[in-house]
């Protein structure tokens, strides 16, 4: 008995393969050399028109200035709007050009408005509520440090409580050779204040510690501003609470920084500058600008 014709088998096999390939293509599969291959799943493409765009928050660009341009991804604070803090104008924090205990800053311009803040330590009998000046800081209208100094304790004065957990003051900060004398700091600050608008929070306490005074019409006190006293029902509000409610800014989380507090105070003034000036005009009237007298040149008669 003779076997099947090889040529017939070959041609039939080819026809069968062609039919199988056609069927597999119709079912979404392909074959190569008779071996089945699974169809690769299509990659899911994101719809670029779904309105979502990955963004970054710049927490230091609200007023066009920066104290280190730290950017954070949107997702770092969660996905809901309630879990994100609003951008803050010129965040009150340390910057690279600050010089702690550096005295008068060598490059920053002072300007018309300056904000003052002081740190105190305690003396006297328990609970040591008598204050002694320990650190003085001033910033300009843009929040740039213009002065910072630790202050030596008066001679023969015993400091009972450095209040380090809130003041950040350590014993060596007030030692001779590191801190400036009270007389020097007082003189420096008085010179900076002269002829300028002084901004502060409960500024009377700071001026009292410095044993200085300033014309009332040239003082802008954020603790006495009427709008800021609404939430506290007419009482002087805490700077920390004001910074949070008005600026969305967290300060005084641990050890205080008089530079940081001065910045926060200046930010509060910036936010309500128009209201502060209107309140000042109602209380003291429009400030008169004295015109400069010009000397008339004497005409000499020609002979």
XYZ file of C-alpha atoms in Angstrom, residues 108-113 140-141 146:
9
model
C 19.713 95.414 53.595
C 18.094 98.824 53.202
C 16.127 100.121 56.166
C 13.311 102.089 54.517
C 10.393 104.008 56.019
C 8.764 101.133 57.964
C 12.272 96.278 57.100
C 8.990 96.524 55.184
C 18.161 94.905 59.356
